[in-house]
């Protein structure tokens, strides 16, 4: 029997790990493919990386590039240099990049010039907001990728409109739901909120980390006031991202705590999904959480001007909200009757299987 095709999977930052894990498990279960995890080190704290690897039953990465933090060009450049070296040594049969972080675009660029066939998982999402660094990463990655694995019909339409040939595109569905299903029993057994003294359904969860929200002091101050107004109606638990913690400073954190908002550190995957699945509502600027709340049928107040995931509004539980309207929108969302909502097509926990089938066709014909 010939040796398995070697597949580099790039894991870089927290939201990547839930996309890499199901694929790693599915590839590992075949004899056709050998998945090789390359961690660029864009996120490096245990809470932002190792703990999530452990929750998702991922082994330690096969390669660690140790890139760390920096400006966009520094981080992207360091990943390109380090990944090019590894890719030249290993010459994988495929590179798979996921999501939209700096490492995603950097590895796609390095591999593209080495003519290593590259797949983008979660291709085609567009916010049409070039103030978002992730939008530039999405555009660069999709134009370079040889195969584009999309989560939803809007993504296919975006790619076709940009001139990507249809035969490069396969709609595989939303891989994040595979991670949820992979560890669902552990999520259901965990009671993160209970351990903090909150009753199921009696609290809201907040996450904030987008530069457009937290790097502009006036915007952040406005958000702090909006959260304090919400706290008077719904007790809030707020796992604080390192970027946001730096921007809030001691003063900002003290103000939120004085209002009664429960600040905790970044959570690993199982503890965090336990928090979300027991919440009355979620207030967030994350991409992935808009999708997870849609999957779970939990109202999501998306604190952004736009979203690259419009299906979370058209078919899901999310709405775009600005800080001054947060309380009013939250109360309105909570007052809506819970509909029996159909999940978006192919958000079913079987995306990794569809990826492996497509990869098999494209590798062996
Ligand atoms: C990155 C991604 C963003 C993703 C987010 C999830 C890009 C452009 N941005 O943003 O798309 O939604 O990850 O978290 O790729 N830090 C730590 N420990 C860590 C990592 C970071 O303390 O493990 C601190 C550093 O001081 C760093 C700051 O957090 O400067 C921001 O981290 P960075 O990776 O630059 O961007 P994120 O905001 O996390």
GROMACS .gro file of C-alpha atoms and ligand atoms in nm:
model
  404
    1UNK     CA    1   0.000   0.000   0.000
    2UNK     CA    2   0.132   0.347  -0.082
    3UNK     CA    3   0.207   0.583   0.208
    4UNK     CA    4  -0.073   0.815   0.323
    5UNK     CA    5  -0.100   1.169   0.182
    6UNK     CA    6   0.054   1.413   0.430
    7UNK     CA    7  -0.172   1.702   0.527
    8UNK     CA    8  -0.051   2.008   0.715
    9UNK     CA    9  -0.324   2.154   0.937
   10UNK     CA   10  -0.251   2.508   1.055
   11UNK     CA   11  -0.359   2.590   1.410
   12UNK     CA   12  -0.273   2.943   1.516
   13UNK     CA   13  -0.521   3.120   1.737
   14UNK     CA   14  -0.806   3.021   1.967
   15UNK     CA   15  -1.091   3.017   1.712
   16UNK     CA   16  -0.888   2.790   1.481
   17UNK     CA   17  -0.867   2.499   1.721
   18UNK     CA   18  -1.240   2.413   1.707
   19UNK     CA   19  -1.209   2.398   1.328
   20UNK     CA   20  -0.887   2.192   1.318
   21UNK     CA   21  -0.988   1.934   1.580
   22UNK     CA   22  -1.276   1.757   1.399
   23UNK     CA   23  -1.071   1.746   1.081
   24UNK     CA   24  -0.767   1.604   1.260
   25UNK     CA   25  -0.981   1.330   1.418
   26UNK     CA   26  -1.151   1.246   1.088
   27UNK     CA   27  -0.825   1.235   0.890
   28UNK     CA   28  -0.649   1.036   1.161
   29UNK     CA   29  -0.923   0.770   1.140
   30UNK     CA   30  -0.839   0.699   0.773
   31UNK     CA   31  -0.542   0.515   0.630
   32UNK     CA   32  -0.532   0.751   0.330
   33UNK     CA   33  -0.418   1.063   0.511
   34UNK     CA   34  -0.164   1.159   0.774
   35UNK     CA   35  -0.267   1.484   0.948
   36UNK     CA   36   0.023   1.693   1.077
   37UNK     CA   37  -0.060   1.982   1.313
   38UNK     CA   38   0.147   2.297   1.269
   39UNK     CA   39   0.088   2.547   1.551
   40UNK     CA   40   0.215   2.890   1.454
   41UNK     CA   41   0.206   3.017   1.813
   42UNK     CA   42  -0.010   3.323   1.736
   43UNK     CA   43  -0.190   3.239   2.061
   44UNK     CA   44   0.035   3.094   2.328
   45UNK     CA   45  -0.119   3.132   2.678
   46UNK     CA   46  -0.240   2.800   2.821
   47UNK     CA   47  -0.594   2.935   2.847
   48UNK     CA   48  -0.588   3.050   2.484
   49UNK     CA   49  -0.426   2.736   2.342
   50UNK     CA   50  -0.309   2.425   2.535
   51UNK     CA   51  -0.625   2.393   2.745
   52UNK     CA   52  -0.840   2.403   2.431
   53UNK     CA   53  -0.620   2.142   2.259
   54UNK     CA   54  -0.673   1.917   2.562
   55UNK     CA   55  -1.052   1.969   2.564
   56UNK     CA   56  -1.073   1.881   2.195
   57UNK     CA   57  -0.854   1.573   2.247
   58UNK     CA   58  -0.586   1.702   2.015
   59UNK     CA   59  -0.231   1.578   2.062
   60UNK     CA   60   0.052   1.827   2.110
   61UNK     CA   61   0.129   1.993   1.775
   62UNK     CA   62   0.377   1.813   1.550
   63UNK     CA   63   0.547   2.147   1.485
   64UNK     CA   64   0.542   2.469   1.683
   65UNK     CA   65   0.660   2.784   1.507
   66UNK     CA   66   0.658   3.000   1.824
   67UNK     CA   67   0.559   3.324   1.647
   68UNK     CA   68   0.388   3.512   1.934
   69UNK     CA   69   0.228   3.857   1.924
   70UNK     CA   70   0.321   4.163   1.717
   71UNK     CA   71   0.188   4.411   1.466
   72UNK     CA   72  -0.001   4.262   1.171
   73UNK     CA   73   0.297   4.277   0.937
   74UNK     CA   74   0.537   4.145   1.201
   75UNK     CA   75   0.313   3.852   1.288
   76UNK     CA   76   0.221   3.773   0.926
   77UNK     CA   77   0.583   3.806   0.811
   78UNK     CA   78   0.719   3.585   1.090
   79UNK     CA   79   0.464   3.313   1.011
   80UNK     CA   80   0.548   3.330   0.637
   81UNK     CA   81   0.921   3.293   0.701
   82UNK     CA   82   0.884   3.010   0.952
   83UNK     CA   83   0.616   2.820   0.760
   84UNK     CA   84   0.799   2.850   0.427
   85UNK     CA   85   1.103   2.683   0.586
   86UNK     CA   86   0.894   2.397   0.726
   87UNK     CA   87   0.694   2.354   0.404
   88UNK     CA   88   1.014   2.335   0.198
   89UNK     CA   89   1.153   2.067   0.430
   90UNK     CA   90   0.836   1.861   0.451
   91UNK     CA   91   0.666   1.923   0.115
   92UNK     CA   92   0.321   1.815   0.237
   93UNK     CA   93   0.071   1.684  -0.018
   94UNK     CA   94  -0.187   1.933   0.109
   95UNK     CA   95  -0.201   2.239   0.330
   96UNK     CA   96  -0.530   2.314   0.507
   97UNK     CA   97  -0.576   2.660   0.660
   98UNK     CA   98  -0.887   2.753   0.858
   99UNK     CA   99  -1.071   3.074   0.948
  100UNK     CA  100  -0.937   3.422   0.895
  101UNK     CA  101  -0.651   3.499   1.132
  102UNK     CA  102  -0.313   3.640   1.028
  103UNK     CA  103  -0.154   3.292   1.024
  104UNK     CA  104  -0.424   3.168   0.781
  105UNK     CA  105  -0.329   3.419   0.513
  106UNK     CA  106   0.044   3.395   0.590
  107UNK     CA  107   0.061   3.017   0.541
  108UNK     CA  108  -0.157   3.033   0.228
  109UNK     CA  109   0.086   3.286   0.079
  110UNK     CA  110   0.399   3.089   0.168
  111UNK     CA  111   0.251   2.761   0.036
  112UNK     CA  112   0.107   2.925  -0.276
  113UNK     CA  113   0.452   3.025  -0.400
  114UNK     CA  114   0.584   2.675  -0.328
  115UNK     CA  115   0.287   2.538  -0.527
  116UNK     CA  116   0.171   2.328  -0.236
  117UNK     CA  117  -0.199   2.257  -0.294
  118UNK     CA  118  -0.392   2.461  -0.038
  119UNK     CA  119  -0.742   2.428   0.100
  120UNK     CA  120  -0.927   2.700   0.289
  121UNK     CA  121  -1.180   2.570   0.538
  122UNK     CA  122  -1.447   2.834   0.613
  123UNK     CA  123  -1.393   3.002   0.277
  124UNK     CA  124  -1.616   3.269   0.123
  125UNK     CA  125  -1.730   3.462   0.431
  126UNK     CA  126  -1.733   3.838   0.370
  127UNK     CA  127  -1.816   4.131   0.597
  128UNK     CA  128  -1.728   4.378   0.318
  129UNK     CA  129  -1.558   4.583   0.589
  130UNK     CA  130  -1.192   4.635   0.513
  131UNK     CA  131  -1.139   4.796   0.852
  132UNK     CA  132  -1.147   4.439   0.983
  133UNK     CA  133  -0.804   4.276   0.951
  134UNK     CA  134  -0.980   3.941   0.914
  135UNK     CA  135  -1.159   4.059   0.597
  136UNK     CA  136  -0.823   4.118   0.429
  137UNK     CA  137  -0.704   3.776   0.546
  138UNK     CA  138  -1.019   3.615   0.399
  139UNK     CA  139  -0.974   3.787   0.061
  140UNK     CA  140  -0.606   3.696   0.033
  141UNK     CA  141  -0.659   3.336   0.144
  142UNK     CA  142  -0.953   3.271  -0.089
  143UNK     CA  143  -0.782   3.411  -0.396
  144UNK     CA  144  -0.482   3.183  -0.333
  145UNK     CA  145  -0.657   2.863  -0.225
  146UNK     CA  146  -0.684   2.574  -0.471
  147UNK     CA  147  -0.990   2.434  -0.293
  148UNK     CA  148  -1.250   2.635  -0.101
  149UNK     CA  149  -1.457   2.457   0.162
  150UNK     CA  150  -1.756   2.674   0.249
  151UNK     CA  151  -2.000   2.669   0.543
  152UNK     CA  152  -2.312   2.820   0.382
  153UNK     CA  153  -2.471   2.924   0.048
  154UNK     CA  154  -2.385   3.293   0.095
  155UNK     CA  155  -2.017   3.195   0.099
  156UNK     CA  156  -2.050   3.008  -0.232
  157UNK     CA  157  -2.224   3.310  -0.386
  158UNK     CA  158  -1.949   3.547  -0.267
  159UNK     CA  159  -1.677   3.330  -0.420
  160UNK     CA  160  -1.858   3.287  -0.752
  161UNK     CA  161  -1.914   3.666  -0.767
  162UNK     CA  162  -1.539   3.713  -0.717
  163UNK     CA  163  -1.464   3.487  -1.013
  164UNK     CA  164  -1.358   3.170  -0.831
  165UNK     CA  165  -1.432   2.868  -1.056
  166UNK     CA  166  -1.719   2.658  -0.921
  167UNK     CA  167  -1.516   2.336  -0.940
  168UNK     CA  168  -1.282   2.467  -0.669
  169UNK     CA  169  -1.573   2.514  -0.425
  170UNK     CA  170  -1.728   2.243  -0.207
  171UNK     CA  171  -1.991   2.331   0.051
  172UNK     CA  172  -1.902   2.117   0.350
  173UNK     CA  173  -2.107   2.292   0.623
  174UNK     CA  174  -1.999   2.437   0.953
  175UNK     CA  175  -1.713   2.247   1.115
  176UNK     CA  176  -1.757   2.425   1.452
  177UNK     CA  177  -2.065   2.214   1.516
  178UNK     CA  178  -1.855   1.899   1.482
  179UNK     CA  179  -1.641   2.014   1.776
  180UNK     CA  180  -1.953   2.074   1.983
  181UNK     CA  181  -2.085   1.727   1.904
  182UNK     CA  182  -1.741   1.572   1.964
  183UNK     CA  183  -1.746   1.674   2.331
  184UNK     CA  184  -2.118   1.733   2.389
  185UNK     CA  185  -2.139   1.491   2.687
  186UNK     CA  186  -1.857   1.676   2.865
  187UNK     CA  187  -2.021   2.013   2.790
  188UNK     CA  188  -2.352   1.887   2.927
  189UNK     CA  189  -2.183   1.745   3.238
  190UNK     CA  190  -1.993   2.067   3.311
  191UNK     CA  191  -2.165   2.345   3.506
  192UNK     CA  192  -1.935   2.643   3.474
  193UNK     CA  193  -2.207   2.892   3.567
  194UNK     CA  194  -2.322   2.688   3.868
  195UNK     CA  195  -1.967   2.683   4.005
  196UNK     CA  196  -1.974   3.064   3.985
  197UNK     CA  197  -2.309   3.079   4.167
  198UNK     CA  198  -2.537   3.139   3.866
  199UNK     CA  199  -2.852   2.941   3.785
  200UNK     CA  200  -2.906   2.791   3.439
  201UNK     CA  201  -3.094   3.039   3.219
  202UNK     CA  202  -3.047   3.318   3.474
  203UNK     CA  203  -2.749   3.497   3.327
  204UNK     CA  204  -2.597   3.640   3.011
  205UNK     CA  205  -2.247   3.578   2.872
  206UNK     CA  206  -2.032   3.858   2.730
  207UNK     CA  207  -1.726   3.832   2.506
  208UNK     CA  208  -1.550   4.125   2.341
  209UNK     CA  209  -1.217   4.140   2.162
  210UNK     CA  210  -1.253   4.302   1.819
  211UNK     CA  211  -1.007   4.590   1.777
  212UNK     CA  212  -1.295   4.806   1.643
  213UNK     CA  213  -1.466   4.771   1.984
  214UNK     CA  214  -1.186   4.747   2.237
  215UNK     CA  215  -0.895   4.943   2.087
  216UNK     CA  216  -1.089   5.272   2.063
  217UNK     CA  217  -1.116   5.412   2.420
  218UNK     CA  218  -1.442   5.605   2.361
  219UNK     CA  219  -1.604   5.297   2.203
  220UNK     CA  220  -1.490   5.076   2.489
  221UNK     CA  221  -1.618   5.324   2.749
  222UNK     CA  222  -1.955   5.328   2.573
  223UNK     CA  223  -1.965   4.947   2.579
  224UNK     CA  224  -1.875   4.937   2.949
  225UNK     CA  225  -2.171   5.168   3.022
  226UNK     CA  226  -2.403   4.957   2.804
  227UNK     CA  227  -2.302   4.636   2.986
  228UNK     CA  228  -2.357   4.801   3.324
  229UNK     CA  229  -2.709   4.900   3.210
  230UNK     CA  230  -2.777   4.538   3.108
  231UNK     CA  231  -2.642   4.401   3.437
  232UNK     CA  232  -2.930   4.569   3.621
  233UNK     CA  233  -3.169   4.337   3.428
  234UNK     CA  234  -2.965   4.025   3.359
  235UNK     CA  235  -2.656   3.924   3.561
  236UNK     CA  236  -2.357   3.899   3.330
  237UNK     CA  237  -2.055   3.667   3.322
  238UNK     CA  238  -1.769   3.810   3.117
  239UNK     CA  239  -1.466   3.593   3.028
  240UNK     CA  240  -1.216   3.863   2.938
  241UNK     CA  241  -0.984   3.817   2.636
  242UNK     CA  242  -0.620   3.926   2.696
  243UNK     CA  243  -0.649   4.211   2.442
  244UNK     CA  244  -0.963   4.342   2.616
  245UNK     CA  245  -0.812   4.305   2.961
  246UNK     CA  246  -0.517   4.521   2.854
  247UNK     CA  247  -0.746   4.784   2.705
  248UNK     CA  248  -0.984   4.794   3.005
  249UNK     CA  249  -0.697   4.830   3.249
  250UNK     CA  250  -0.745   4.810   3.626
  251UNK     CA  251  -0.990   5.100   3.617
  252UNK     CA  252  -1.220   4.953   3.353
  253UNK     CA  253  -1.223   4.610   3.515
  254UNK     CA  254  -1.296   4.764   3.858
  255UNK     CA  255  -1.588   4.963   3.714
  256UNK     CA  256  -1.748   4.650   3.566
  257UNK     CA  257  -1.694   4.452   3.885
  258UNK     CA  258  -1.832   4.731   4.101
  259UNK     CA  259  -2.155   4.706   3.897
  260UNK     CA  260  -2.171   4.334   3.979
  261UNK     CA  261  -2.053   4.192   3.646
  262UNK     CA  262  -1.861   3.868   3.702
  263UNK     CA  263  -1.523   3.894   3.529
  264UNK     CA  264  -1.335   3.570   3.471
  265UNK     CA  265  -1.031   3.478   3.260
  266UNK     CA  266  -1.047   3.316   2.915
  267UNK     CA  267  -1.211   2.975   2.941
  268UNK     CA  268  -1.120   2.647   2.775
  269UNK     CA  269  -1.365   2.505   2.520
  270UNK     CA  270  -1.579   2.277   2.737
  271UNK     CA  271  -1.614   2.527   3.022
  272UNK     CA  272  -1.699   2.806   2.779
  273UNK     CA  273  -1.957   2.609   2.581
  274UNK     CA  274  -2.113   2.504   2.912
  275UNK     CA  275  -2.148   2.874   2.998
  276UNK     CA  276  -2.300   2.956   2.659
  277UNK     CA  277  -2.541   2.664   2.650
  278UNK     CA  278  -2.687   2.761   2.989
  279UNK     CA  279  -2.716   3.134   2.911
  280UNK     CA  280  -3.037   3.331   2.857
  281UNK     CA  281  -2.855   3.538   2.596
  282UNK     CA  282  -2.506   3.611   2.467
  283UNK     CA  283  -2.354   3.951   2.394
  284UNK     CA  284  -2.049   3.921   2.168
  285UNK     CA  285  -1.836   4.050   1.884
  286UNK     CA  286  -1.690   3.705   1.807
  287UNK     CA  287  -1.746   3.534   1.474
  288UNK     CA  288  -1.771   3.178   1.599
  289UNK     CA  289  -2.006   3.255   1.889
  290UNK     CA  290  -2.265   3.398   1.647
  291UNK     CA  291  -2.267   3.050   1.492
  292UNK     CA  292  -2.265   2.851   1.814
  293UNK     CA  293  -2.562   3.045   1.954
  294UNK     CA  294  -2.750   2.990   1.627
  295UNK     CA  295  -2.682   2.617   1.660
  296UNK     CA  296  -2.799   2.617   2.022
  297UNK     CA  297  -3.099   2.849   1.965
  298UNK     CA  298  -2.976   3.111   2.214
  299UNK     CA  299  -3.034   3.483   2.142
  300UNK     CA  300  -2.710   3.652   2.033
  301UNK     CA  301  -2.660   4.028   2.043
  302UNK     CA  302  -2.375   4.088   1.799
  303UNK     CA  303  -2.195   4.410   1.890
  304UNK     CA  304  -2.079   4.493   1.539
  305UNK     CA  305  -2.179   4.709   1.242
  306UNK     CA  306  -2.171   4.413   1.005
  307UNK     CA  307  -2.115   4.040   0.997
  308UNK     CA  308  -1.944   3.800   0.760
  309UNK     CA  309  -2.193   3.541   0.889
  310UNK     CA  310  -2.532   3.680   0.770
  311UNK     CA  311  -2.692   3.336   0.801
  312UNK     CA  312  -2.678   3.380   1.182
  313UNK     CA  313  -2.930   3.662   1.131
  314UNK     CA  314  -3.139   3.531   0.838
  315UNK     CA  315  -3.169   3.175   0.971
  316UNK     CA  316  -3.030   3.206   1.322
  317UNK     CA  317  -3.070   3.380   1.655
  318UNK     CA  318  -2.837   3.678   1.608
  319UNK     CA  319  -2.901   4.048   1.553
  320UNK     CA  320  -2.653   4.330   1.496
  321UNK     CA  321  -2.661   4.581   1.781
  322UNK     CA  322  -2.489   4.909   1.867
  323UNK     CA  323  -2.392   4.987   2.228
  324UNK     CA  324  -2.657   5.254   2.302
  325UNK     CA  325  -2.937   5.014   2.196
  326UNK     CA  326  -2.797   4.708   2.372
  327UNK     CA  327  -3.037   4.696   2.668
  328UNK     CA  328  -3.347   4.764   2.458
  329UNK     CA  329  -3.246   4.500   2.201
  330UNK     CA  330  -3.165   4.247   2.469
  331UNK     CA  331  -3.503   4.290   2.638
  332UNK     CA  332  -3.672   4.258   2.301
  333UNK     CA  333  -3.476   3.940   2.219
  334UNK     CA  334  -3.562   3.787   2.557
  335UNK     CA  335  -3.933   3.869   2.508
  336UNK     CA  336  -3.951   3.683   2.173
  337UNK     CA  337  -4.123   3.345   2.193
  338UNK     CA  338  -3.876   3.058   2.145
  339UNK     CA  339  -3.943   2.930   1.796
  340UNK     CA  340  -3.867   2.578   1.688
  341UNK     CA  341  -3.582   2.687   1.473
  342UNK     CA  342  -3.435   2.481   1.194
  343UNK     CA  343  -3.057   2.482   1.198
  344UNK     CA  344  -2.881   2.603   0.881
  345UNK     CA  345  -2.830   2.331   0.627
  346UNK     CA  346  -2.522   2.110   0.688
  347UNK     CA  347  -2.459   2.245   1.037
  348UNK     CA  348  -2.496   1.892   1.162
  349UNK     CA  349  -2.172   1.767   1.315
  350UNK     CA  350  -2.080   1.582   0.993
  351UNK     CA  351  -1.873   1.849   0.821
  352UNK     CA  352  -1.536   1.682   0.885
  353UNK     CA  353  -1.664   1.365   0.713
  354UNK     CA  354  -1.765   1.569   0.408
  355UNK     CA  355  -1.420   1.733   0.407
  356UNK     CA  356  -1.248   1.395   0.409
  357UNK     CA  357  -1.469   1.268   0.125
  358UNK     CA  358  -1.390   1.574  -0.086
  359UNK     CA  359  -1.020   1.548  -0.007
  360UNK     CA  360  -1.022   1.182  -0.107
  361UNK     CA  361  -1.185   1.266  -0.443
  362UNK     CA  362  -0.944   1.548  -0.508
  363UNK     CA  363  -0.638   1.343  -0.408
  364UNK     CA  364  -0.714   1.002  -0.558
  365UNK     CA  365  -0.981   1.093  -0.819
  366LIG     C1  366  -0.677   3.715   1.691
  366LIG     C2  367  -0.729   3.719   1.547
  366LIG     C3  368  -0.880   3.736   1.548
  366LIG     C4  369  -0.946   3.631   1.634
  366LIG     C5  370  -0.885   3.639   1.774
  366LIG     C6  371  -0.943   3.540   1.871
  366LIG     C7  372  -0.594   3.820   1.369
  366LIG     C8  373  -0.578   3.940   1.286
  366LIG     N1  374  -0.676   3.833   1.474
  366LIG     O1  375  -0.703   3.840   1.752
  366LIG     O2  376  -0.929   3.722   1.417
  366LIG     O3  377  -1.085   3.655   1.641
  366LIG     O4  378  -0.744   3.612   1.760
  366LIG     O5  379  -0.885   3.557   1.997
  366LIG     O6  380  -0.535   3.718   1.340
  366LIG     N2  381  -0.227   3.775   2.396
  366LIG     C9  382  -0.201   3.708   2.511
  366LIG     N3  383  -0.196   3.572   2.507
  366LIG    C10  384  -0.217   3.500   2.395
  366LIG    C11  385  -0.243   3.569   2.276
  366LIG    C12  386  -0.248   3.707   2.278
  366LIG     O7  387  -0.182   3.768   2.615
  366LIG     O8  388  -0.212   3.375   2.399
  366LIG    C13  389  -0.233   3.923   2.398
  366LIG    C14  390  -0.110   3.987   2.337
  366LIG     O9  391  -0.074   4.095   2.414
  366LIG    C15  392  -0.158   4.035   2.201
  366LIG    C16  393  -0.306   4.058   2.225
  366LIG    O10  394  -0.345   3.964   2.325
  366LIG    O11  395  -0.092   4.147   2.159
  366LIG    C17  396  -0.388   4.037   2.102
  366LIG    O12  397  -0.358   3.910   2.044
  366LIG     P1  398  -0.350   3.893   1.884
  366LIG    O13  399  -0.319   3.752   1.850
  366LIG    O14  400  -0.268   4.000   1.824
  366LIG    O15  401  -0.495   3.926   1.836
  366LIG     P2  402  -0.635   3.883   1.890
  366LIG    O16  403  -0.703   4.005   1.936
  366LIG    O17  404  -0.632   3.766   1.983
   0.00000   0.00000   0.00000
